[in-house]
mmCIF file of N, CA, C and O in Angstrom:
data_model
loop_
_atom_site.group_PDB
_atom_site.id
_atom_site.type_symbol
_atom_site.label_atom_id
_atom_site.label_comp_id
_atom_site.label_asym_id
_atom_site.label_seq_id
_atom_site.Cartn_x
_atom_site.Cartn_y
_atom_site.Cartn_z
ATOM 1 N N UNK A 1 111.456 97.380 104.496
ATOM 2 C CA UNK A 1 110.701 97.030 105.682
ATOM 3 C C UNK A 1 109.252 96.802 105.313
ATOM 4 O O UNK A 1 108.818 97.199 104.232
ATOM 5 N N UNK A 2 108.329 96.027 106.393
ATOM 6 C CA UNK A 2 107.121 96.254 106.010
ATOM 7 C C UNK A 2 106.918 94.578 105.420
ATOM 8 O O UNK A 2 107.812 93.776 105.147
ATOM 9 N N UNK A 3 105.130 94.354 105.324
ATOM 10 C CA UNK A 3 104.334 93.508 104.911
ATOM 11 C C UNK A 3 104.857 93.555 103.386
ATOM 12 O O UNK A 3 105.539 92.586 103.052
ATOM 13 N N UNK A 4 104.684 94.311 102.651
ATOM 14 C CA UNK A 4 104.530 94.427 101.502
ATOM 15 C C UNK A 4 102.489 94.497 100.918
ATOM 16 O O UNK A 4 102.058 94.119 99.828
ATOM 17 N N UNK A 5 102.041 94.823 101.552
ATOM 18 C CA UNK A 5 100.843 94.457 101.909
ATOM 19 C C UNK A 5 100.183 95.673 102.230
ATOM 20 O O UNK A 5 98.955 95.727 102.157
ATOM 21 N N UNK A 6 101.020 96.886 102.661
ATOM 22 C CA UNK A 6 100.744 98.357 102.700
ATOM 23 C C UNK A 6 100.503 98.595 101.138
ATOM 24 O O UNK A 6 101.056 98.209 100.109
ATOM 25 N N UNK A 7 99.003 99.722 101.568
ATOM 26 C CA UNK A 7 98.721 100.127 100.501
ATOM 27 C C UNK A 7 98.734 101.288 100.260
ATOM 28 O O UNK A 7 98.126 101.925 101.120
ATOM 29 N N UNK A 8 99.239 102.013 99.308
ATOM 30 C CA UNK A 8 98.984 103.313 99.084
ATOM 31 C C UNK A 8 98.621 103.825 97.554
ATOM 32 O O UNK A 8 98.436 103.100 96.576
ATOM 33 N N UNK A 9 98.571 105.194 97.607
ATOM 34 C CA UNK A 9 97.997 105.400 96.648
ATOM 35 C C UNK A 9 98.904 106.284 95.693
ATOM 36 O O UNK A 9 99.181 107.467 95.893
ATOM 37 N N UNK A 10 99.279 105.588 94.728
ATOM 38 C CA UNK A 10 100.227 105.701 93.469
ATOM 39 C C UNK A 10 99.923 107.132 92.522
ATOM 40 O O UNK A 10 99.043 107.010 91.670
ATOM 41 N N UNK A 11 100.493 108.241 92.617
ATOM 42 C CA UNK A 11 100.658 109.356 91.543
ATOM 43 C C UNK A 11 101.292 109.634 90.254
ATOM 44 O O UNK A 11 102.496 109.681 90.507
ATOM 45 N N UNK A 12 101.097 109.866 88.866
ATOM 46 C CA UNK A 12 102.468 110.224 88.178
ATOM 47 C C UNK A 12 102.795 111.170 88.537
ATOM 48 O O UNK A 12 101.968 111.852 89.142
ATOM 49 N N UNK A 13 104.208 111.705 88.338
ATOM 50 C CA UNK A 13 104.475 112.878 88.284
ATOM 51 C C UNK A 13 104.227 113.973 87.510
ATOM 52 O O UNK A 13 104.679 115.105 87.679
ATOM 53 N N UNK A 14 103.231 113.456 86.349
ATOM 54 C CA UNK A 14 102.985 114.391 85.787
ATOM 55 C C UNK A 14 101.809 114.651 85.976
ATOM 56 O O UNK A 14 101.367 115.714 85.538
ATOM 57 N N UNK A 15 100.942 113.718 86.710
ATOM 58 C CA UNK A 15 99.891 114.173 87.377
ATOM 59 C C UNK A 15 99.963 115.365 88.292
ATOM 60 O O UNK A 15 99.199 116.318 88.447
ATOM 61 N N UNK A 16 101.283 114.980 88.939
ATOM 62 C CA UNK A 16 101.213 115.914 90.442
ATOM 63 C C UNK A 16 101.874 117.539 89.674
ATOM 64 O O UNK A 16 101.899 118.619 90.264
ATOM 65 N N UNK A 17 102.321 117.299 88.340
ATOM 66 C CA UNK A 17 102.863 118.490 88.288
ATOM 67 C C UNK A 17 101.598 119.300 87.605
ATOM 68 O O UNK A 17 101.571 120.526 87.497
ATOM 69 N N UNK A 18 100.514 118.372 87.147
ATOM 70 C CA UNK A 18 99.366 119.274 86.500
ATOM 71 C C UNK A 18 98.695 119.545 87.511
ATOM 72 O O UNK A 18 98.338 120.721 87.596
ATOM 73 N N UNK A 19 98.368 118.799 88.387
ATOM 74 C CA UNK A 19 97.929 119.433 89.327
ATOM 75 C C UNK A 19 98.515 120.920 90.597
ATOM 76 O O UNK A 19 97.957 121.728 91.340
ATOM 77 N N UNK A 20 99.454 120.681 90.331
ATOM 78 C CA UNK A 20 100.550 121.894 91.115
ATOM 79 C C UNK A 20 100.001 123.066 90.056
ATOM 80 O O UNK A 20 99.158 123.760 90.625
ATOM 81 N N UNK A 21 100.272 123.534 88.496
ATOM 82 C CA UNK A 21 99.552 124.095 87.821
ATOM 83 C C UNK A 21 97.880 124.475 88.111
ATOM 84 O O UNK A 21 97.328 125.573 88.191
ATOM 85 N N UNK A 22 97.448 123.368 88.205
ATOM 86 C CA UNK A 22 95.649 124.107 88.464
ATOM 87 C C UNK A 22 95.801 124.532 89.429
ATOM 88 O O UNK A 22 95.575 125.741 89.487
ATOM 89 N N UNK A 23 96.208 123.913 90.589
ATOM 90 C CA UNK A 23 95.982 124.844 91.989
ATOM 91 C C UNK A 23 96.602 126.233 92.477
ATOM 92 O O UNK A 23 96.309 126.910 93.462
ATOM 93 N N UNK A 24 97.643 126.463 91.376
ATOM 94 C CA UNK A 24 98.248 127.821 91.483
ATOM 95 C C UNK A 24 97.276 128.710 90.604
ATOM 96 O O UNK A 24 97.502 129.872 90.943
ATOM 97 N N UNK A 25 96.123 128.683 89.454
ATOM 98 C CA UNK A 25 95.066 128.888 89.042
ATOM 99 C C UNK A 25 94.165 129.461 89.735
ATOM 100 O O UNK A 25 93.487 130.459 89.491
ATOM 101 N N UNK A 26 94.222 128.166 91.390
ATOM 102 C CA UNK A 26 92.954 128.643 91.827
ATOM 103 C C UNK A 26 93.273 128.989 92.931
ATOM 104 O O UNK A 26 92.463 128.731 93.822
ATOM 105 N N UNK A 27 94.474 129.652 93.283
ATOM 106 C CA UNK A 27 95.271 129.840 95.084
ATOM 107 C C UNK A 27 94.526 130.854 95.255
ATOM 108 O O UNK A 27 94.159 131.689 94.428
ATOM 109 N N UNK A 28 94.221 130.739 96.767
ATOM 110 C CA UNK A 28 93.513 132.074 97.145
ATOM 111 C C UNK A 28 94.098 132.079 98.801
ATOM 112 O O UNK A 28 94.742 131.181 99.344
ATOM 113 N N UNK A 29 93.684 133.291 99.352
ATOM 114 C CA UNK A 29 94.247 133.465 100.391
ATOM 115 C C UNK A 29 93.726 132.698 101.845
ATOM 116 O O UNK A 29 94.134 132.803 103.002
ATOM 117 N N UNK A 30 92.363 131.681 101.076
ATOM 118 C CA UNK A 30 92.490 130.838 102.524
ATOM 119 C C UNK A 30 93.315 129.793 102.490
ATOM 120 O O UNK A 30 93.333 128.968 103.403
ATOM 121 N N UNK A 31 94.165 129.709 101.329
ATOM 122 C CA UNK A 31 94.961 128.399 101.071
ATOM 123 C C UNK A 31 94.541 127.689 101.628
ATOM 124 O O UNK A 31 94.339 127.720 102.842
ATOM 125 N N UNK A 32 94.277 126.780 100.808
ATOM 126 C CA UNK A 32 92.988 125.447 100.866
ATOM 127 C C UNK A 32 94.301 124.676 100.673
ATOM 128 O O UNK A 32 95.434 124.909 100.254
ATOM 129 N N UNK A 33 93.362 123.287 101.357
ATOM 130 C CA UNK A 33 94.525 121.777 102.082
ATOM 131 C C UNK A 33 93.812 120.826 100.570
ATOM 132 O O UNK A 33 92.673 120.380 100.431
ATOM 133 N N UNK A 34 94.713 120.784 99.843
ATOM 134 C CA UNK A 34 94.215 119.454 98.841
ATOM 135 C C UNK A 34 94.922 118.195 98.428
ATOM 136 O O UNK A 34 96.059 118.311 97.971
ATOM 137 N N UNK A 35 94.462 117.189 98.519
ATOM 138 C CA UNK A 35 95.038 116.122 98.194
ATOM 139 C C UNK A 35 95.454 115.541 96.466
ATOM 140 O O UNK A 35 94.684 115.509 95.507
ATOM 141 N N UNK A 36 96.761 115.171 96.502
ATOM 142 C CA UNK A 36 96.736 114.614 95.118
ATOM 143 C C UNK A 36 96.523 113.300 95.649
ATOM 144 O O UNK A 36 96.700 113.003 96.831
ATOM 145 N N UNK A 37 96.079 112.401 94.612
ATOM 146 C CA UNK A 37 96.169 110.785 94.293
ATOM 147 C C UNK A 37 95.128 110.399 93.254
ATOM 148 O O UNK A 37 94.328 111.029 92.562
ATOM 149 N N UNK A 38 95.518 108.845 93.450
ATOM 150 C CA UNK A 38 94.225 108.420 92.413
ATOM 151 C C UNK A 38 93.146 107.782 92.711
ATOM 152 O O UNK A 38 92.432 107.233 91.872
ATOM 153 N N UNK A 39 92.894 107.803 94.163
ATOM 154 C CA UNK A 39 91.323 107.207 94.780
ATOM 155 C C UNK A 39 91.830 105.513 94.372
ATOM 156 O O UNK A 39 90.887 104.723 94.384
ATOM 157 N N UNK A 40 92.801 105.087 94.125
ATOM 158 C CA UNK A 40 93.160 103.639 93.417
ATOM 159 C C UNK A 40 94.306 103.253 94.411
ATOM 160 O O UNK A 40 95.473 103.538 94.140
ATOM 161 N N UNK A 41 93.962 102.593 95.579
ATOM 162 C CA UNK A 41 94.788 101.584 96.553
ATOM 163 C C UNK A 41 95.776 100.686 95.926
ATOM 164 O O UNK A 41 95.176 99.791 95.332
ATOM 165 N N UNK A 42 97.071 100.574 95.824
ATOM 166 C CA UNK A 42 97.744 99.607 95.386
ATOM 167 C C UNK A 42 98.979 99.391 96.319
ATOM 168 O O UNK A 42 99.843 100.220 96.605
ATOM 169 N N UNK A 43 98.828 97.585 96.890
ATOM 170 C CA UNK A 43 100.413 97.464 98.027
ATOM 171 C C UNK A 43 101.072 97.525 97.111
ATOM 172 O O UNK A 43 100.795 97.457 95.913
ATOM 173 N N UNK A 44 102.374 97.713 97.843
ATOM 174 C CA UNK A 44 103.526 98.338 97.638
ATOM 175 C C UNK A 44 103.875 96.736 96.948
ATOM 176 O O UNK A 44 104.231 96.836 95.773
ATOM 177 N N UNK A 45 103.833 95.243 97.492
ATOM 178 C CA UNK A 45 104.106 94.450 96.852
ATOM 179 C C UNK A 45 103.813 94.321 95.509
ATOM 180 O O UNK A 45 104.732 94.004 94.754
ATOM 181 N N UNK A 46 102.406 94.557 94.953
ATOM 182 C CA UNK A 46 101.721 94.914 94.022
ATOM 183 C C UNK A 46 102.764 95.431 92.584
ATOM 184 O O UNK A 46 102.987 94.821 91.539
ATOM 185 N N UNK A 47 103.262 96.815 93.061
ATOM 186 C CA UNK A 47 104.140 97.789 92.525
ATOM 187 C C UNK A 47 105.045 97.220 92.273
ATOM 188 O O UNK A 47 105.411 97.124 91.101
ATOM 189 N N UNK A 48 105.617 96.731 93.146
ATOM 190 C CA UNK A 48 106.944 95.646 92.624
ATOM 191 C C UNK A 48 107.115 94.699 92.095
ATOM 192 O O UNK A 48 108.100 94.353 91.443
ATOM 193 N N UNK A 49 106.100 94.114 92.326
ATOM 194 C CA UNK A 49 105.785 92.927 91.058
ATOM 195 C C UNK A 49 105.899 93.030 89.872
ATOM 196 O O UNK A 49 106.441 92.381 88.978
ATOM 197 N N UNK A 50 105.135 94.223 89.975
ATOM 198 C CA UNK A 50 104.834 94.492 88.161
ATOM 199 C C UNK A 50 105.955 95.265 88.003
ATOM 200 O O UNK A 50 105.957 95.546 86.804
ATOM 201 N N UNK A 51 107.092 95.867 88.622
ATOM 202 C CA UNK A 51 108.310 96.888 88.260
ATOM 203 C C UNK A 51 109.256 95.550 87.861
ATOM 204 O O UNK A 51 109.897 95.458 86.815
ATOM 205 N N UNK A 52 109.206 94.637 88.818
ATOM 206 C CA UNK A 52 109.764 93.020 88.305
ATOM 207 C C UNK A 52 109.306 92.705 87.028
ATOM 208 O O UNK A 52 110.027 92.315 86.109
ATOM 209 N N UNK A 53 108.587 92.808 86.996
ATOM 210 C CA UNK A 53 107.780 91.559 85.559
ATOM 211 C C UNK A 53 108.355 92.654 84.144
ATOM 212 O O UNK A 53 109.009 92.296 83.164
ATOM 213 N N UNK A 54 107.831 94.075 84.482
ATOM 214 C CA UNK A 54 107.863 94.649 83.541
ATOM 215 C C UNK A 54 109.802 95.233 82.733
ATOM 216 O O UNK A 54 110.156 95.817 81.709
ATOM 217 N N UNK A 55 110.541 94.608 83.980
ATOM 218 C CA UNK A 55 111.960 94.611 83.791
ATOM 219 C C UNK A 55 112.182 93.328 83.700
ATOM 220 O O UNK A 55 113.259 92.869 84.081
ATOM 221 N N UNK A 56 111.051 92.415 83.102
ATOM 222 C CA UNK A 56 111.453 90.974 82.902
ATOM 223 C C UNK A 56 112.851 89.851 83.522
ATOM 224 O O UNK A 56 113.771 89.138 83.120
ATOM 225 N N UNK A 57 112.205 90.320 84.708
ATOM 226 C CA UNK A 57 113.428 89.235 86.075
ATOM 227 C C UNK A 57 112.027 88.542 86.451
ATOM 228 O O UNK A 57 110.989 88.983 86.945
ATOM 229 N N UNK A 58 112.416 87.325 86.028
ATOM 230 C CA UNK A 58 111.825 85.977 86.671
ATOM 231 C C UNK A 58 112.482 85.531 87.607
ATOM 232 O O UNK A 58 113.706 85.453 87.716
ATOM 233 N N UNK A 59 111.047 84.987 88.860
ATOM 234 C CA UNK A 59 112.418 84.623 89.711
ATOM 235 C C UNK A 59 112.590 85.024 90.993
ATOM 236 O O UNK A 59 112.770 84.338 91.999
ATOM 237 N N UNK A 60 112.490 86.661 90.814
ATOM 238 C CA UNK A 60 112.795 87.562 91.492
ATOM 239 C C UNK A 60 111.608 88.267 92.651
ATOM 240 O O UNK A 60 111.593 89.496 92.598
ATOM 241 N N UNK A 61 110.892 87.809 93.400
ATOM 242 C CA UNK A 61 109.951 88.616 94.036
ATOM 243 C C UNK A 61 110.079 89.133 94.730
ATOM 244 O O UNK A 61 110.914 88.513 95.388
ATOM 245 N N UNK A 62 109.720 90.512 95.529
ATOM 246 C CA UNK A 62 109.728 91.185 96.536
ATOM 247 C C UNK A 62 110.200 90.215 97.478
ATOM 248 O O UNK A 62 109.838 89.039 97.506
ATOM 249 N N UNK A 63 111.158 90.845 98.373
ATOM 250 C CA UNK A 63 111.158 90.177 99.750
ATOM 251 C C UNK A 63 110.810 91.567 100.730
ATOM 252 O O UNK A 63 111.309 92.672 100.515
ATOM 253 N N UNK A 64 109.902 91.279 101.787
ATOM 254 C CA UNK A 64 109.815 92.152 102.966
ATOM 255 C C UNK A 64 110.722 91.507 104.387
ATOM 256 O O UNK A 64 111.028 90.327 104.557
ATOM 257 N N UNK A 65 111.000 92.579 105.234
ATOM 258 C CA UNK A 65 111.227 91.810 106.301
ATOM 259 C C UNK A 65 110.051 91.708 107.896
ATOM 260 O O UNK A 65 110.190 91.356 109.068
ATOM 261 N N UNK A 66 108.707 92.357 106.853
ATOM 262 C CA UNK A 66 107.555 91.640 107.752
ATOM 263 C C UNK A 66 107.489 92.752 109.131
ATOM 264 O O UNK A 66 106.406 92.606 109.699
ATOM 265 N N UNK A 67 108.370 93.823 109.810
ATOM 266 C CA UNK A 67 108.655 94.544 110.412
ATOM 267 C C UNK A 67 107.837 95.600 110.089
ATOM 268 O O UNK A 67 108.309 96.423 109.305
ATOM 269 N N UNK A 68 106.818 95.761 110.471
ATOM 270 C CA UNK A 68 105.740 96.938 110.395
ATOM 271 C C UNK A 68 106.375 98.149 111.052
ATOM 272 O O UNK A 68 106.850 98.104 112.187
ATOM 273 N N UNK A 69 106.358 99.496 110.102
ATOM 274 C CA UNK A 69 107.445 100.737 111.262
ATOM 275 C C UNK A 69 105.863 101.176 111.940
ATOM 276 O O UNK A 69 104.693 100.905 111.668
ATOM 277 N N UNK A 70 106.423 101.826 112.746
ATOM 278 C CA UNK A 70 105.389 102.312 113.662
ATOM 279 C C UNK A 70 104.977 103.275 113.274
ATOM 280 O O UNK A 70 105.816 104.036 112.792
ATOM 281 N N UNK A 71 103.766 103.657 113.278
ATOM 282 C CA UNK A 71 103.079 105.029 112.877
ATOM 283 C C UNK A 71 102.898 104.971 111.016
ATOM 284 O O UNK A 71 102.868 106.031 110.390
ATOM 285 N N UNK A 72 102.830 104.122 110.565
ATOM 286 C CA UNK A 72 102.637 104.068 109.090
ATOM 287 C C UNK A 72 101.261 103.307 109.207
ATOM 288 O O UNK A 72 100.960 102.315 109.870
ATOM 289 N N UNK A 73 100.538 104.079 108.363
ATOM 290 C CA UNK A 73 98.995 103.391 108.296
ATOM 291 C C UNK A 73 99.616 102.214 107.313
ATOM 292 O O UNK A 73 100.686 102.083 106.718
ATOM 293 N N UNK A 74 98.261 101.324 107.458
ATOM 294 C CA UNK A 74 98.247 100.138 106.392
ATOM 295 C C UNK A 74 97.755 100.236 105.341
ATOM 296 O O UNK A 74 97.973 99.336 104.529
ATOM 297 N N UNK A 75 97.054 101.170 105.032
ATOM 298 C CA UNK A 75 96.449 101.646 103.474
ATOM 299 C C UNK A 75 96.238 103.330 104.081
ATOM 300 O O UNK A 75 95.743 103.722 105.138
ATOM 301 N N UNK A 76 96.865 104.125 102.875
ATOM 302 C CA UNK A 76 96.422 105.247 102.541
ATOM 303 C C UNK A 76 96.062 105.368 101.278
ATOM 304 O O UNK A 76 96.691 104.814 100.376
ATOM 305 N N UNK A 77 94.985 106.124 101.069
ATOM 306 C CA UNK A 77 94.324 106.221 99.844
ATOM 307 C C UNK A 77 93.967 107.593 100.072
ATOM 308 O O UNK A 77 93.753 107.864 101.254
ATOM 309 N N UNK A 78 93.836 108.622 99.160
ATOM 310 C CA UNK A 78 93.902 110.403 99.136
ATOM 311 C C UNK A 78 92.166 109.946 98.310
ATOM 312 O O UNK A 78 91.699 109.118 97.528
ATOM 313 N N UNK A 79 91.614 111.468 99.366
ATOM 314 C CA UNK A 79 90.310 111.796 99.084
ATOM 315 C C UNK A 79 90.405 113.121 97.973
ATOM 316 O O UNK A 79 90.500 114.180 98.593
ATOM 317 N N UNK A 80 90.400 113.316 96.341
ATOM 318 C CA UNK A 80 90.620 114.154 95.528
ATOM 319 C C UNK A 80 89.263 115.338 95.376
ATOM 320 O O UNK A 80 89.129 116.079 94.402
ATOM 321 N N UNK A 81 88.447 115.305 96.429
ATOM 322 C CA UNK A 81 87.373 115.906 95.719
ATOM 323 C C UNK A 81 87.610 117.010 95.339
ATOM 324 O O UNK A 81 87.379 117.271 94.159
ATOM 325 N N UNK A 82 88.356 118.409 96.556
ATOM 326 C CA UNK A 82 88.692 119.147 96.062
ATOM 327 C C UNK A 82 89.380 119.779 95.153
ATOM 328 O O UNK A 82 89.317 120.947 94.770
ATOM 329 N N UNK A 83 90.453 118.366 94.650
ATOM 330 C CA UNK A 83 91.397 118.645 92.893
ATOM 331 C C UNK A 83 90.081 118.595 92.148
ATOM 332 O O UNK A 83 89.853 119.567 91.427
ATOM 333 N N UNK A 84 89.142 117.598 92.199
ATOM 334 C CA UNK A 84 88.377 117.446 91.211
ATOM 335 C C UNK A 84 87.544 118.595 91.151
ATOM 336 O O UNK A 84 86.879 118.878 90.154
ATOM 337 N N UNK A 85 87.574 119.531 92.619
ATOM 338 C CA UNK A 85 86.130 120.425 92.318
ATOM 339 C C UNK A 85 87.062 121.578 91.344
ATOM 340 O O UNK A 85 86.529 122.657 91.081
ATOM 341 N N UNK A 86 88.325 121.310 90.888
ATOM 342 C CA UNK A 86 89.167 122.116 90.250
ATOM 343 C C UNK A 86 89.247 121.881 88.613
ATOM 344 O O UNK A 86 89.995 122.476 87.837
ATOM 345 N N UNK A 87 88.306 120.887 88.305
ATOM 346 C CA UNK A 87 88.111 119.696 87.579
ATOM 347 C C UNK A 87 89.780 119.107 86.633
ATOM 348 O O UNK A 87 90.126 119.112 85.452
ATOM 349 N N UNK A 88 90.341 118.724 87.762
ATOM 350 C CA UNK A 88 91.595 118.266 88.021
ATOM 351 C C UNK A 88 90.957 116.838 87.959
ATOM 352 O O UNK A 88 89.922 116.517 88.544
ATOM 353 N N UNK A 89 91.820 115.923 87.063
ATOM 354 C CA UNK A 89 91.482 114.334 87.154
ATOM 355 C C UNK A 89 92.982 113.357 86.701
ATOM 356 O O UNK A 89 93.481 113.179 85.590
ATOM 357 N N UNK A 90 93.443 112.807 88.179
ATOM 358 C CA UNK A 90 94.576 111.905 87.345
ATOM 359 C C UNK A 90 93.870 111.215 85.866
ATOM 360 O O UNK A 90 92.734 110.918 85.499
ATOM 361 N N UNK A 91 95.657 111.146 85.112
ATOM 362 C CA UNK A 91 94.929 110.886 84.119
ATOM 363 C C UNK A 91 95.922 109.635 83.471
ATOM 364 O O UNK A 91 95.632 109.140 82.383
ATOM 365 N N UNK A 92 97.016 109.219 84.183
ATOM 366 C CA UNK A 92 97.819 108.542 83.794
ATOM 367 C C UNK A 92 97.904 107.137 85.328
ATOM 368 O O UNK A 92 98.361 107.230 86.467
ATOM 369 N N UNK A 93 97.300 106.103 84.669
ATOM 370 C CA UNK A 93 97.566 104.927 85.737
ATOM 371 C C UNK A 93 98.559 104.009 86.007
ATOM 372 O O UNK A 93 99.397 103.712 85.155
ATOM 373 N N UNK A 94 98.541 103.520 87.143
ATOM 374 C CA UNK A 94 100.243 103.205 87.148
ATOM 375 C C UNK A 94 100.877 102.289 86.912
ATOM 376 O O UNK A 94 102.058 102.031 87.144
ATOM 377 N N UNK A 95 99.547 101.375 86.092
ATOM 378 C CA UNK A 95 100.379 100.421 85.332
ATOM 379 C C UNK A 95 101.362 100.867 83.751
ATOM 380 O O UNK A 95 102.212 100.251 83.108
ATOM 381 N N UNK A 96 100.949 101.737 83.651
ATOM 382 C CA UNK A 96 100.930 102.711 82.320
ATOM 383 C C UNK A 96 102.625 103.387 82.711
ATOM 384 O O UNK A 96 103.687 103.318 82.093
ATOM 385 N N UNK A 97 102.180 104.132 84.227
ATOM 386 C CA UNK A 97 103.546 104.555 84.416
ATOM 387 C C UNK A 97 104.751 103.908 84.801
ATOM 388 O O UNK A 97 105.874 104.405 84.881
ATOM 389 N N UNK A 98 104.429 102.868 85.006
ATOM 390 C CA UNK A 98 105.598 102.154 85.762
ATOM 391 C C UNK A 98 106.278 101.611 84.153
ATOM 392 O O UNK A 98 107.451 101.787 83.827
ATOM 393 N N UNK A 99 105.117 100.861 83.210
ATOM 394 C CA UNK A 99 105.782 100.549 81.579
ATOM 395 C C UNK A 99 106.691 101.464 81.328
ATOM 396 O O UNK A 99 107.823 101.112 80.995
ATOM 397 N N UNK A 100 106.263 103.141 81.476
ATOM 398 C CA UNK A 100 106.634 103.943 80.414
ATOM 399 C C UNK A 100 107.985 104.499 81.077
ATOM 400 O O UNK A 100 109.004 104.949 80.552
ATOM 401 N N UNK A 101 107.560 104.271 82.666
ATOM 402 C CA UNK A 101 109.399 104.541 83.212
ATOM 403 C C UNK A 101 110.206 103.443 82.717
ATOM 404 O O UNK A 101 110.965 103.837 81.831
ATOM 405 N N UNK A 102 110.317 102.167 82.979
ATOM 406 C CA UNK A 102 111.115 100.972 82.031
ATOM 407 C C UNK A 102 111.498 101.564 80.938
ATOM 408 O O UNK A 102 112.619 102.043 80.772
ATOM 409 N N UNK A 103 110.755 101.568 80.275
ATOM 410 C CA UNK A 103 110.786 101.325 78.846
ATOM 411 C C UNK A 103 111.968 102.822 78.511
ATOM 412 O O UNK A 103 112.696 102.993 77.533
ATOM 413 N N UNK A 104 111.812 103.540 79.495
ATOM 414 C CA UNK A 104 112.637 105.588 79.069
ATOM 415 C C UNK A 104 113.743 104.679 79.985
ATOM 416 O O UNK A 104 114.740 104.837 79.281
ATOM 417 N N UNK A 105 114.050 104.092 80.763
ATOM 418 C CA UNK A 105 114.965 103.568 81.252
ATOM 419 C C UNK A 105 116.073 102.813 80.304
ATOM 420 O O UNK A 105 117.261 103.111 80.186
ATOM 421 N N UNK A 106 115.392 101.813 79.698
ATOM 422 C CA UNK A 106 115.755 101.118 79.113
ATOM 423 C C UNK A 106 116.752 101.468 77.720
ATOM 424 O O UNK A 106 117.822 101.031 77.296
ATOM 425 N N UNK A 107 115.731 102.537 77.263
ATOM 426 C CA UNK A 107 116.786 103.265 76.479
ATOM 427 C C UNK A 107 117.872 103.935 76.575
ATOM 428 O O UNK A 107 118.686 104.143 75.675
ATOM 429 N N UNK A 108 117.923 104.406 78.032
ATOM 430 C CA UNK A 108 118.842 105.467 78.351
ATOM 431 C C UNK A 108 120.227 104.305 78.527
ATOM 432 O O UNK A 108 121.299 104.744 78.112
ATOM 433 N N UNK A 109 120.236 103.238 78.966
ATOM 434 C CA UNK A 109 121.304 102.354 78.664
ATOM 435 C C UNK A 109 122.261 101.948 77.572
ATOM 436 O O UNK A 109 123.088 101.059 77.775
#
């Protein structure tokens, strides 16, 4: 569903799991609200493009069916200050991750 045109903001998982680590570091009992992401907007068409290209299908582009769901913003992007005041910093981008999933994919075939 969707524009393809929604933007959001792309995590690795091994970002989110280092970060799950620092913040159990720094848990305290006002349990604080923190955001993971990478301050880095990317549509969802975007993502697929390059998950296309990088699984080398020509040819092949996203299709949406243009049907916006209701209640989904059009760009979310996560405010990290407080990971960072943890000095928490994504560190893996997602052009990087999307290669390195292919590529562990690819082998597993």
């Amino acid at each position: 569903f969707g524009t393809g045109e929604e933007v959001r903001d792309w995590l690795h998982v091994e970002d989110v799991a280092k970060l799950l680590f620092t913040a159990a570091q720094n848990a305290t009992i006002d349990c604080p609200v923190v955001n993971a992401g990478s301050e880095q907007g990317v549509s969802v068409k975007d993502i697929l493009q390059y998950l296309s290209d990088q699984w080398e299908v020509s040819g092949l582009p996203p299709v949406f069916s243009s049907k916006v769901k209701t209640g989904d913003p059009n760009a979310y992007i996560a405010g990290i200050s407080k990971a960072r005041s943890w000095h928490w910093e994504p560190t893996i981008n997602w052009h990087d991750g999307i290669t390195e999933y292919v590529s562990w994919y690819k082998q597993c075939q």
